[in-house]
Amino acid sequence: MEYRELGKTGLKVSFISFGGIPIQRGTKEDAAGAIDELEKQSINYIDTARGYTVSEEYIGNALKGRRDRFIIATKSMSRDYESMKKDIDISLGNLKTDYIDLYQLHNVPVGDIEKVFSDNGAYKALLEAKEEGKIRHIGVTAHSVDALKIFVDRYADCIETIMFPYNIVESQGEEVLKKAKDKGIGTIAMKSFAGGNITDVSLALRYIYHSGLIDVAIPGMGNNKEVKEDSAVDLTLPFSETEKAECEKIRKELGTTFCRRCGYCGPCTVGINIPGSFLFVNYLRHYEGLAEWAKQRYAGMAVKPDACVECGSCEARCPYNLPIRDMLKKVYKEFKDAGVE
Ligand code: SF4
Ligand code: SF4
């Protein structure tokens, strides 16, 4: 396993680390199996969030008796002092620990930045928790380059890490990530596989590693099998010409208008599974062997994309400003053309 310094935090983290979103979909036994495998593979960094339903709890249960072998990072969407204070204590309880290595302000848009750093803002609660020894480092996560720029340009003295999407098809953060590295801010890459749109694990993780911009990547892993698969990648292997061409091909195919399956757009007013719709149509389009599976899953959706009443509330919540309504119309048409309604 390759390790890197996480900015100036003094933490030495495994480059391939554990993203804790997928364990929500499995059982607590799956989660425990994943943590066992992390230990075997010498992966030492675990990322989760208050917002990932049972993720903190599952991780806390699985870490009993071995908490000190891992660096734990979590995050909260709280923007004000009181709610952040409460969230930190809830995280400590869920994770069954008396300290959290990195606590992050989760998905902060430009419009919330001033509030977070105001007198009654969430940052004040993080600072207090740090003084009390409940947390050791403070970071932020963002999905927009504009927000990332503000954090790195104006708040570099307040934050120790930033987390941002970075992968073969998402290079929008490159300039700011470089600046952050120059300032000693730790860089964490989310969306290693572009929300499941990139299926070549080795290509995806080596691309991030060789960029030189990132200290730690946190692909989501739901069980021991996925941990094994991700940790088997030999990061040091250079890119062949064929692989460089493959990256170009992926960029051309996906463009920029694709769903990262972050789930922030939900709940849909009429109950459409928005990321699910995009996932199924991707399989229909790109994977011959999975087209039938995609049709079955789509056919089983309780509410189909044509039920959209165009209220637009999902688009207001999507951090990537995707034209969800238009995209859903295409999903409906493609499945209809493939004989499923
Ligand atoms: S615009 Fe359509 S898909 Fe989006 S929340 Fe409204 S009904 Fe749901
Ligand atoms: S449509 Fe946007 S908000 Fe919804 S899952 Fe996809 S990327 Fe995330």
mmCIF file of C-alpha atoms and ligand atoms in Angstrom:
data_model
loop_
_atom_site.group_PDB
_atom_site.id
_atom_site.type_symbol
_atom_site.label_atom_id
_atom_site.label_comp_id
_atom_site.label_asym_id
_atom_site.label_seq_id
_atom_site.Cartn_x
_atom_site.Cartn_y
_atom_site.Cartn_z
ATOM 1 C CA MET A 1 0.000 0.000 0.000
ATOM 2 C CA GLU A 2 1.234 3.509 -0.837
ATOM 3 C CA TYR A 3 1.021 6.191 1.870
ATOM 4 C CA ARG A 4 1.004 9.968 1.709
ATOM 5 C CA GLU A 5 1.137 12.844 4.202
ATOM 6 C CA LEU A 6 -2.292 14.459 4.495
ATOM 7 C CA GLY A 7 -1.227 18.085 4.050
ATOM 8 C CA LYS A 8 0.213 19.458 7.277
ATOM 9 C CA THR A 9 -1.995 17.400 9.578
ATOM 10 C CA GLY A 10 0.870 15.053 10.428
ATOM 11 C CA LEU A 11 -1.369 12.114 9.456
ATOM 12 C CA LYS A 12 0.110 9.502 7.145
ATOM 13 C CA VAL A 13 -2.722 7.997 5.134
ATOM 14 C CA SER A 14 -3.012 5.065 2.748
ATOM 15 C CA PHE A 15 -3.530 6.527 -0.732
ATOM 16 C CA ILE A 16 -6.403 4.146 -1.408
ATOM 17 C CA SER A 17 -8.778 4.548 1.499
ATOM 18 C CA PHE A 18 -12.286 3.684 2.527
ATOM 19 C CA GLY A 19 -15.337 5.672 1.408
ATOM 20 C CA GLY A 20 -18.205 4.847 3.764
ATOM 21 C CA ILE A 21 -21.270 5.561 1.601
ATOM 22 C CA PRO A 22 -21.945 2.049 0.192
ATOM 23 C CA ILE A 23 -22.047 0.241 3.558
ATOM 24 C CA GLN A 24 -25.432 1.885 4.143
ATOM 25 C CA ARG A 25 -26.864 -0.446 1.516
ATOM 26 C CA GLY A 26 -25.524 -3.644 3.101
ATOM 27 C CA THR A 27 -25.710 -5.284 6.514
ATOM 28 C CA LYS A 28 -23.643 -4.543 9.593
ATOM 29 C CA GLU A 29 -21.858 -7.857 8.948
ATOM 30 C CA ASP A 30 -20.836 -6.621 5.470
ATOM 31 C CA ALA A 31 -19.479 -3.477 7.085
ATOM 32 C CA ALA A 32 -17.535 -5.467 9.687
ATOM 33 C CA GLY A 33 -16.131 -7.684 6.903
ATOM 34 C CA ALA A 34 -15.023 -4.584 5.021
ATOM 35 C CA ILE A 35 -13.239 -3.196 8.096
ATOM 36 C CA ASP A 36 -11.515 -6.590 8.685
ATOM 37 C CA GLU A 37 -10.249 -6.459 5.110
ATOM 38 C CA LEU A 38 -9.037 -2.857 5.497
ATOM 39 C CA GLU A 39 -6.854 -4.018 8.350
ATOM 40 C CA LYS A 40 -5.494 -6.926 6.289
ATOM 41 C CA GLN A 41 -4.693 -4.609 3.398
ATOM 42 C CA SER A 42 -3.131 -1.938 5.652
ATOM 43 C CA ILE A 43 -5.683 0.680 4.642
ATOM 44 C CA ASN A 44 -5.768 3.089 7.569
ATOM 45 C CA TYR A 45 -8.196 5.888 6.631
ATOM 46 C CA ILE A 46 -11.985 5.656 6.923
ATOM 47 C CA ASP A 47 -14.362 8.326 5.640
ATOM 48 C CA THR A 48 -17.990 8.560 6.679
ATOM 49 C CA ALA A 49 -20.598 11.247 7.404
ATOM 50 C CA ARG A 50 -23.482 12.084 9.705
ATOM 51 C CA GLY A 51 -25.637 12.064 6.580
ATOM 52 C CA TYR A 52 -24.797 8.496 5.524
ATOM 53 C CA THR A 53 -27.591 6.979 7.658
ATOM 54 C CA VAL A 54 -26.131 3.915 9.480
ATOM 55 C CA SER A 55 -22.571 4.287 8.155
ATOM 56 C CA GLU A 56 -21.056 5.893 11.290
ATOM 57 C CA GLU A 57 -22.801 3.357 13.516
ATOM 58 C CA TYR A 58 -21.707 0.317 11.486
ATOM 59 C CA ILE A 59 -18.138 1.598 11.436
ATOM 60 C CA GLY A 60 -18.220 2.314 15.182
ATOM 61 C CA ASN A 61 -19.391 -1.247 15.916
ATOM 62 C CA ALA A 62 -16.751 -2.757 13.647
ATOM 63 C CA LEU A 63 -13.948 -0.701 15.182
ATOM 64 C CA LYS A 64 -14.412 -2.021 18.735
ATOM 65 C CA GLY A 65 -11.015 -2.949 20.148
ATOM 66 C CA ARG A 66 -9.058 -1.595 17.173
ATOM 67 C CA ARG A 67 -10.003 2.063 16.944
ATOM 68 C CA ASP A 68 -6.381 3.202 17.284
ATOM 69 C CA ARG A 69 -5.386 1.370 14.094
ATOM 70 C CA PHE A 70 -7.452 3.737 11.958
ATOM 71 C CA ILE A 71 -7.739 7.413 11.114
ATOM 72 C CA ILE A 72 -11.425 8.315 11.206
ATOM 73 C CA ALA A 73 -12.904 11.179 9.205
ATOM 74 C CA THR A 74 -16.544 12.187 9.306
ATOM 75 C CA LYS A 75 -18.587 15.270 8.440
ATOM 76 C CA SER A 76 -21.784 17.168 9.090
ATOM 77 C CA MET A 77 -24.108 19.337 7.012
ATOM 78 C CA SER A 78 -24.699 21.587 10.052
ATOM 79 C CA ARG A 79 -24.078 25.220 9.332
ATOM 80 C CA ASP A 80 -24.687 26.794 12.751
ATOM 81 C CA TYR A 81 -22.895 26.485 16.087
ATOM 82 C CA GLU A 82 -25.531 24.592 18.101
ATOM 83 C CA SER A 83 -26.338 21.950 15.517
ATOM 84 C CA MET A 84 -22.665 21.306 14.735
ATOM 85 C CA LYS A 85 -21.936 20.922 18.463
ATOM 86 C CA LYS A 86 -24.715 18.325 18.688
ATOM 87 C CA ASP A 87 -23.569 16.531 15.538
ATOM 88 C CA ILE A 88 -19.993 16.167 16.802
ATOM 89 C CA ASP A 89 -21.291 14.460 19.954
ATOM 90 C CA ILE A 90 -23.608 12.208 17.927
ATOM 91 C CA SER A 91 -20.681 11.206 15.687
ATOM 92 C CA LEU A 92 -18.536 10.410 18.730
ATOM 93 C CA GLY A 93 -21.362 8.244 20.114
ATOM 94 C CA ASN A 94 -22.008 6.462 16.810
ATOM 95 C CA LEU A 95 -18.331 5.831 16.181
ATOM 96 C CA LYS A 96 -17.857 4.719 19.819
ATOM 97 C CA THR A 97 -14.724 6.768 20.266
ATOM 98 C CA ASP A 98 -13.602 9.735 22.341
ATOM 99 C CA TYR A 99 -11.867 11.497 19.436
ATOM 100 C CA ILE A 100 -12.334 11.890 15.694
ATOM 101 C CA ASP A 101 -9.226 12.524 13.622
ATOM 102 C CA LEU A 102 -10.836 14.763 11.002
ATOM 103 C CA TYR A 103 -14.218 16.496 11.178
ATOM 104 C CA GLN A 104 -15.411 18.189 7.993
ATOM 105 C CA LEU A 105 -17.975 20.791 7.054
ATOM 106 C CA HIS A 106 -19.967 18.726 4.561
ATOM 107 C CA ASN A 107 -20.801 19.943 1.034
ATOM 108 C CA VAL A 108 -20.693 23.676 1.714
ATOM 109 C CA PRO A 109 -22.042 25.770 -1.189
ATOM 110 C CA VAL A 110 -20.813 29.337 -1.806
ATOM 111 C CA GLY A 111 -23.959 30.798 -0.231
ATOM 112 C CA ASP A 112 -23.300 29.074 3.121
ATOM 113 C CA ILE A 113 -19.616 29.882 3.551
ATOM 114 C CA GLU A 114 -20.039 33.191 5.406
ATOM 115 C CA LYS A 115 -22.613 31.674 7.731
ATOM 116 C CA VAL A 116 -20.349 28.759 8.589
ATOM 117 C CA PHE A 117 -17.522 31.107 9.628
ATOM 118 C CA SER A 118 -19.793 33.682 11.356
ATOM 119 C CA ASP A 119 -19.858 34.228 15.154
ATOM 120 C CA ASN A 120 -22.645 31.687 15.516
ATOM 121 C CA GLY A 121 -21.414 29.412 12.743
ATOM 122 C CA ALA A 122 -20.529 25.716 12.648
ATOM 123 C CA TYR A 123 -16.809 26.449 12.463
ATOM 124 C CA LYS A 124 -16.866 27.857 16.025
ATOM 125 C CA ALA A 125 -18.197 24.497 17.297
ATOM 126 C CA LEU A 126 -15.424 22.661 15.434
ATOM 127 C CA LEU A 127 -12.763 24.919 16.949
ATOM 128 C CA GLU A 128 -14.152 24.350 20.450
ATOM 129 C CA ALA A 129 -14.280 20.583 19.877
ATOM 130 C CA LYS A 130 -10.666 20.698 18.739
ATOM 131 C CA GLU A 131 -9.635 22.541 21.903
ATOM 132 C CA GLU A 132 -11.505 19.947 23.975
ATOM 133 C CA GLY A 133 -9.730 17.092 22.177
ATOM 134 C CA LYS A 134 -12.964 15.712 20.668
ATOM 135 C CA ILE A 135 -11.654 16.255 17.158
ATOM 136 C CA ARG A 136 -8.062 16.626 15.955
ATOM 137 C CA HIS A 137 -8.315 18.346 12.572
ATOM 138 C CA ILE A 138 -10.856 20.415 10.634
ATOM 139 C CA GLY A 139 -11.665 20.095 6.934
ATOM 140 C CA VAL A 140 -14.272 20.989 4.338
ATOM 141 C CA THR A 141 -15.923 19.206 1.451
ATOM 142 C CA ALA A 142 -17.395 20.915 -1.611
ATOM 143 C CA HIS A 143 -18.799 20.110 -5.027
ATOM 144 C CA SER A 144 -18.392 23.501 -6.679
ATOM 145 C CA VAL A 145 -15.076 24.982 -7.820
ATOM 146 C CA ASP A 146 -16.247 28.439 -6.751
ATOM 147 C CA ALA A 147 -16.735 27.253 -3.164
ATOM 148 C CA LEU A 148 -13.401 25.435 -3.237
ATOM 149 C CA LYS A 149 -11.638 28.604 -4.442
ATOM 150 C CA ILE A 150 -13.090 30.660 -1.589
ATOM 151 C CA PHE A 151 -11.963 28.097 0.988
ATOM 152 C CA VAL A 152 -8.437 27.901 -0.396
ATOM 153 C CA ASP A 153 -8.018 31.644 -1.071
ATOM 154 C CA ARG A 154 -9.652 33.079 2.072
ATOM 155 C CA TYR A 155 -9.805 30.347 4.698
ATOM 156 C CA ALA A 156 -6.529 28.461 4.235
ATOM 157 C CA ASP A 157 -5.588 29.273 7.844
ATOM 158 C CA CYS A 158 -8.828 27.778 9.195
ATOM 159 C CA ILE A 159 -8.955 24.466 7.344
ATOM 160 C CA GLU A 160 -6.520 21.594 7.179
ATOM 161 C CA THR A 161 -8.082 19.489 4.405
ATOM 162 C CA ILE A 162 -10.367 19.859 1.408
ATOM 163 C CA MET A 163 -12.373 17.118 -0.264
ATOM 164 C CA PHE A 164 -13.465 17.549 -3.880
ATOM 165 C CA PRO A 165 -14.506 15.355 -6.849
ATOM 166 C CA TYR A 166 -11.468 14.324 -8.900
ATOM 167 C CA ASN A 167 -11.283 11.559 -11.506
ATOM 168 C CA ILE A 168 -10.655 10.839 -15.199
ATOM 169 C CA VAL A 169 -13.641 12.938 -16.299
ATOM 170 C CA GLU A 170 -13.655 15.631 -13.581
ATOM 171 C CA SER A 171 -10.644 17.901 -13.788
ATOM 172 C CA GLN A 172 -12.448 21.157 -12.925
ATOM 173 C CA GLY A 173 -10.743 21.346 -9.518
ATOM 174 C CA GLU A 174 -7.148 20.853 -10.728
ATOM 175 C CA GLU A 175 -5.953 24.440 -10.419
ATOM 176 C CA VAL A 176 -7.403 24.928 -6.925
ATOM 177 C CA LEU A 177 -6.231 21.530 -5.725
ATOM 178 C CA LYS A 178 -2.710 22.461 -6.771
ATOM 179 C CA LYS A 179 -2.977 25.747 -4.915
ATOM 180 C CA ALA A 180 -4.266 23.906 -1.848
ATOM 181 C CA LYS A 181 -1.317 21.521 -1.948
ATOM 182 C CA ASP A 182 1.095 24.443 -2.214
ATOM 183 C CA LYS A 183 -0.483 25.910 0.926
ATOM 184 C CA GLY A 184 -0.127 22.631 2.832
ATOM 185 C CA ILE A 185 -3.847 21.810 2.833
ATOM 186 C CA GLY A 186 -4.500 18.059 2.622
ATOM 187 C CA THR A 187 -6.330 16.988 -0.567
ATOM 188 C CA ILE A 188 -8.928 14.233 -0.555
ATOM 189 C CA ALA A 189 -10.502 12.982 -3.786
ATOM 190 C CA MET A 190 -14.135 11.902 -3.770
ATOM 191 C CA LYS A 191 -15.946 10.293 -6.725
ATOM 192 C CA SER A 192 -12.957 8.188 -7.823
ATOM 193 C CA PHE A 193 -15.221 6.258 -10.235
ATOM 194 C CA ALA A 194 -17.388 9.253 -11.217
ATOM 195 C CA GLY A 195 -20.401 7.829 -9.428
ATOM 196 C CA GLY A 196 -19.965 4.340 -10.908
ATOM 197 C CA ASN A 197 -19.569 5.625 -14.471
ATOM 198 C CA ILE A 198 -15.927 4.475 -14.663
ATOM 199 C CA THR A 199 -15.708 0.726 -14.250
ATOM 200 C CA ASP A 200 -11.959 0.134 -14.708
ATOM 201 C CA VAL A 201 -10.820 0.300 -11.065
ATOM 202 C CA SER A 202 -7.093 0.212 -11.816
ATOM 203 C CA LEU A 203 -7.306 2.918 -14.478
ATOM 204 C CA ALA A 204 -9.425 5.154 -12.221
ATOM 205 C CA LEU A 205 -7.265 4.899 -9.088
ATOM 206 C CA ARG A 206 -3.924 5.101 -10.899
ATOM 207 C CA TYR A 207 -5.123 8.189 -12.759
ATOM 208 C CA ILE A 208 -5.772 9.955 -9.451
ATOM 209 C CA TYR A 209 -2.492 8.730 -7.945
ATOM 210 C CA HIS A 210 -0.343 9.877 -10.871
ATOM 211 C CA SER A 211 -1.975 13.327 -10.989
ATOM 212 C CA GLY A 212 0.183 14.308 -7.997
ATOM 213 C CA LEU A 213 -2.681 16.530 -6.777
ATOM 214 C CA ILE A 214 -4.250 14.179 -4.277
ATOM 215 C CA ASP A 215 -3.129 12.843 -0.885
ATOM 216 C CA VAL A 216 -5.897 10.283 -0.442
ATOM 217 C CA ALA A 217 -8.677 8.832 -2.611
ATOM 218 C CA ILE A 218 -11.773 7.420 -0.949
ATOM 219 C CA PRO A 219 -13.633 5.126 -3.360
ATOM 220 C CA GLY A 220 -16.827 3.781 -1.830
ATOM 221 C CA MET A 221 -16.552 0.164 -0.658
ATOM 222 C CA GLY A 222 -19.476 -1.887 0.593
ATOM 223 C CA ASN A 223 -17.898 -5.184 1.667
ATOM 224 C CA ASN A 224 -14.630 -7.140 1.913
ATOM 225 C CA LYS A 225 -14.724 -8.088 -1.779
ATOM 226 C CA GLU A 226 -14.731 -4.452 -2.858
ATOM 227 C CA VAL A 227 -11.943 -3.606 -0.400
ATOM 228 C CA LYS A 228 -9.869 -6.468 -1.844
ATOM 229 C CA GLU A 229 -10.522 -5.354 -5.407
ATOM 230 C CA ASP A 230 -9.550 -1.714 -4.812
ATOM 231 C CA SER A 231 -6.484 -2.501 -2.722
ATOM 232 C CA ALA A 232 -5.164 -4.939 -5.342
ATOM 233 C CA VAL A 233 -4.417 -2.037 -7.702
ATOM 234 C CA ASP A 234 -0.697 -1.444 -8.212
ATOM 235 C CA LEU A 235 -0.690 2.353 -8.074
ATOM 236 C CA THR A 236 2.918 2.680 -9.180
ATOM 237 C CA LEU A 237 2.313 1.146 -12.641
ATOM 238 C CA PRO A 238 2.757 3.873 -15.283
ATOM 239 C CA PHE A 239 0.090 4.564 -17.888
ATOM 240 C CA SER A 240 0.474 2.818 -21.251
ATOM 241 C CA GLU A 241 -0.437 4.596 -24.486
ATOM 242 C CA THR A 242 -3.485 2.313 -24.763
ATOM 243 C CA GLU A 243 -4.623 3.396 -21.297
ATOM 244 C CA LYS A 244 -4.183 7.079 -22.126
ATOM 245 C CA ALA A 245 -6.384 6.516 -25.184
ATOM 246 C CA GLU A 246 -8.893 4.686 -22.978
ATOM 247 C CA CYS A 247 -9.105 7.758 -20.670
ATOM 248 C CA GLU A 248 -9.817 9.958 -23.701
ATOM 249 C CA LYS A 249 -12.503 7.533 -24.847
ATOM 250 C CA ILE A 250 -14.179 7.637 -21.415
ATOM 251 C CA ARG A 251 -14.081 11.462 -21.446
ATOM 252 C CA LYS A 252 -15.693 11.586 -24.877
ATOM 253 C CA GLU A 253 -18.399 9.107 -23.929
ATOM 254 C CA LEU A 254 -19.371 10.680 -20.607
ATOM 255 C CA GLY A 255 -18.894 14.389 -21.368
ATOM 256 C CA THR A 256 -19.728 16.530 -18.329
ATOM 257 C CA THR A 257 -23.462 15.942 -18.046
ATOM 258 C CA PHE A 258 -23.560 12.737 -16.080
ATOM 259 C CA CYS A 259 -24.964 11.741 -12.725
ATOM 260 C CA ARG A 260 -22.462 11.083 -9.911
ATOM 261 C CA ARG A 261 -25.099 9.268 -7.831
ATOM 262 C CA CYS A 262 -24.527 11.477 -4.802
ATOM 263 C CA GLY A 263 -28.243 11.492 -4.009
ATOM 264 C CA TYR A 264 -28.457 15.176 -3.057
ATOM 265 C CA CYS A 265 -31.299 15.745 -5.558
ATOM 266 C CA GLY A 266 -33.781 13.612 -3.592
ATOM 267 C CA PRO A 267 -36.428 13.188 -2.536
ATOM 268 C CA CYS A 268 -38.257 13.621 -5.827
ATOM 269 C CA THR A 269 -41.669 15.246 -5.418
ATOM 270 C CA VAL A 270 -43.389 12.290 -7.084
ATOM 271 C CA GLY A 271 -41.027 9.553 -5.925
ATOM 272 C CA ILE A 272 -38.858 8.946 -9.001
ATOM 273 C CA ASN A 273 -35.549 7.254 -8.179
ATOM 274 C CA ILE A 274 -33.457 9.844 -10.028
ATOM 275 C CA PRO A 275 -29.915 8.398 -9.680
ATOM 276 C CA GLY A 276 -31.330 4.901 -10.242
ATOM 277 C CA SER A 277 -32.887 6.011 -13.546
ATOM 278 C CA PHE A 278 -29.510 7.314 -14.739
ATOM 279 C CA LEU A 279 -27.679 4.227 -13.549
ATOM 280 C CA PHE A 280 -30.011 1.847 -15.372
ATOM 281 C CA VAL A 281 -29.838 3.786 -18.635
ATOM 282 C CA ASN A 282 -26.021 3.790 -18.408
ATOM 283 C CA TYR A 283 -26.037 0.019 -18.247
ATOM 284 C CA LEU A 284 -28.502 -0.112 -21.126
ATOM 285 C CA ARG A 285 -26.263 2.156 -23.227
ATOM 286 C CA HIS A 286 -22.794 0.894 -22.429
ATOM 287 C CA TYR A 287 -22.856 -2.687 -21.185
ATOM 288 C CA GLU A 288 -24.233 -5.257 -23.549
ATOM 289 C CA GLY A 289 -24.157 -8.006 -20.931
ATOM 290 C CA LEU A 290 -26.121 -5.912 -18.464
ATOM 291 C CA ALA A 291 -28.777 -4.470 -20.759
ATOM 292 C CA GLU A 292 -31.343 -7.133 -19.780
ATOM 293 C CA TRP A 293 -30.598 -6.590 -16.092
ATOM 294 C CA ALA A 294 -31.049 -2.831 -16.606
ATOM 295 C CA LYS A 295 -34.395 -3.378 -18.360
ATOM 296 C CA GLN A 296 -35.632 -5.576 -15.516
ATOM 297 C CA ARG A 297 -34.579 -3.089 -12.852
ATOM 298 C CA TYR A 298 -36.137 -0.223 -14.785
ATOM 299 C CA ALA A 299 -39.356 -2.197 -15.284
ATOM 300 C CA GLY A 300 -39.482 -2.737 -11.514
ATOM 301 C CA MET A 301 -39.303 0.976 -10.685
ATOM 302 C CA ALA A 302 -42.502 1.972 -8.883
ATOM 303 C CA VAL A 303 -42.479 5.459 -10.441
ATOM 304 C CA LYS A 304 -41.141 5.884 -13.964
ATOM 305 C CA PRO A 305 -39.387 9.068 -15.212
ATOM 306 C CA ASP A 306 -42.447 10.114 -17.285
ATOM 307 C CA ALA A 307 -44.254 10.839 -13.985
ATOM 308 C CA CYS A 308 -42.037 13.943 -13.531
ATOM 309 C CA VAL A 309 -44.189 17.038 -12.960
ATOM 310 C CA GLU A 310 -41.252 19.329 -13.772
ATOM 311 C CA CYS A 311 -41.298 21.040 -10.360
ATOM 312 C CA GLY A 312 -37.525 21.579 -10.658
ATOM 313 C CA SER A 313 -36.772 21.047 -6.967
ATOM 314 C CA CYS A 314 -34.297 18.227 -7.743
ATOM 315 C CA GLU A 315 -32.331 20.499 -10.081
ATOM 316 C CA ALA A 316 -32.059 23.168 -7.389
ATOM 317 C CA ARG A 317 -30.455 20.561 -5.104
ATOM 318 C CA CYS A 318 -28.087 18.921 -7.624
ATOM 319 C CA PRO A 319 -24.552 20.224 -6.899
ATOM 320 C CA TYR A 320 -23.579 19.588 -10.545
ATOM 321 C CA ASN A 321 -26.455 21.651 -11.981
ATOM 322 C CA LEU A 322 -27.596 18.738 -14.107
ATOM 323 C CA PRO A 323 -30.645 19.293 -16.349
ATOM 324 C CA ILE A 324 -32.365 16.397 -14.559
ATOM 325 C CA ARG A 325 -35.788 16.958 -16.155
ATOM 326 C CA ASP A 326 -34.391 16.741 -19.696
ATOM 327 C CA MET A 327 -32.160 13.837 -18.783
ATOM 328 C CA LEU A 328 -35.128 11.910 -17.365
ATOM 329 C CA LYS A 329 -37.065 12.465 -20.591
ATOM 330 C CA LYS A 330 -34.184 10.838 -22.484
ATOM 331 C CA VAL A 331 -34.118 7.919 -20.033
ATOM 332 C CA TYR A 332 -37.835 7.359 -20.581
ATOM 333 C CA LYS A 333 -37.467 7.487 -24.363
ATOM 334 C CA GLU A 334 -34.476 5.145 -24.477
ATOM 335 C CA PHE A 335 -36.206 2.497 -22.390
ATOM 336 C CA LYS A 336 -39.391 2.932 -24.406
ATOM 337 C CA ASP A 337 -37.390 2.409 -27.619
ATOM 338 C CA ALA A 338 -35.877 -0.699 -26.004
ATOM 339 C CA GLY A 339 -39.385 -2.018 -25.384
ATOM 340 C CA VAL A 340 -39.841 -1.202 -21.667
ATOM 341 C CA GLU A 341 -42.389 1.296 -20.352
HETATM 342 S S1 SF4 B 1 -38.555 17.972 -11.457
HETATM 343 FE FE1 SF4 B 1 -39.403 15.927 -11.759
HETATM 344 S S2 SF4 B 1 -37.776 14.573 -11.106
HETATM 345 FE FE2 SF4 B 1 -37.321 16.568 -10.238
HETATM 346 S S3 SF4 B 1 -38.248 16.529 -8.171
HETATM 347 FE FE3 SF4 B 1 -39.734 17.453 -9.584
HETATM 348 S S4 SF4 B 1 -40.995 15.707 -10.206
HETATM 349 FE FE4 SF4 B 1 -39.119 14.834 -9.345
HETATM 350 S S1 SF4 B 2 -28.810 14.023 -10.345
HETATM 351 FE FE1 SF4 B 2 -27.272 15.360 -9.390
HETATM 352 S S2 SF4 B 2 -27.801 15.363 -7.208
HETATM 353 FE FE2 SF4 B 2 -28.911 13.653 -8.137
HETATM 354 S S3 SF4 B 2 -27.596 11.913 -7.763
HETATM 355 FE FE3 SF4 B 2 -27.092 12.702 -9.800
HETATM 356 S S4 SF4 B 2 -25.393 14.121 -9.518
HETATM 357 FE FE4 SF4 B 2 -26.286 13.741 -7.499
#
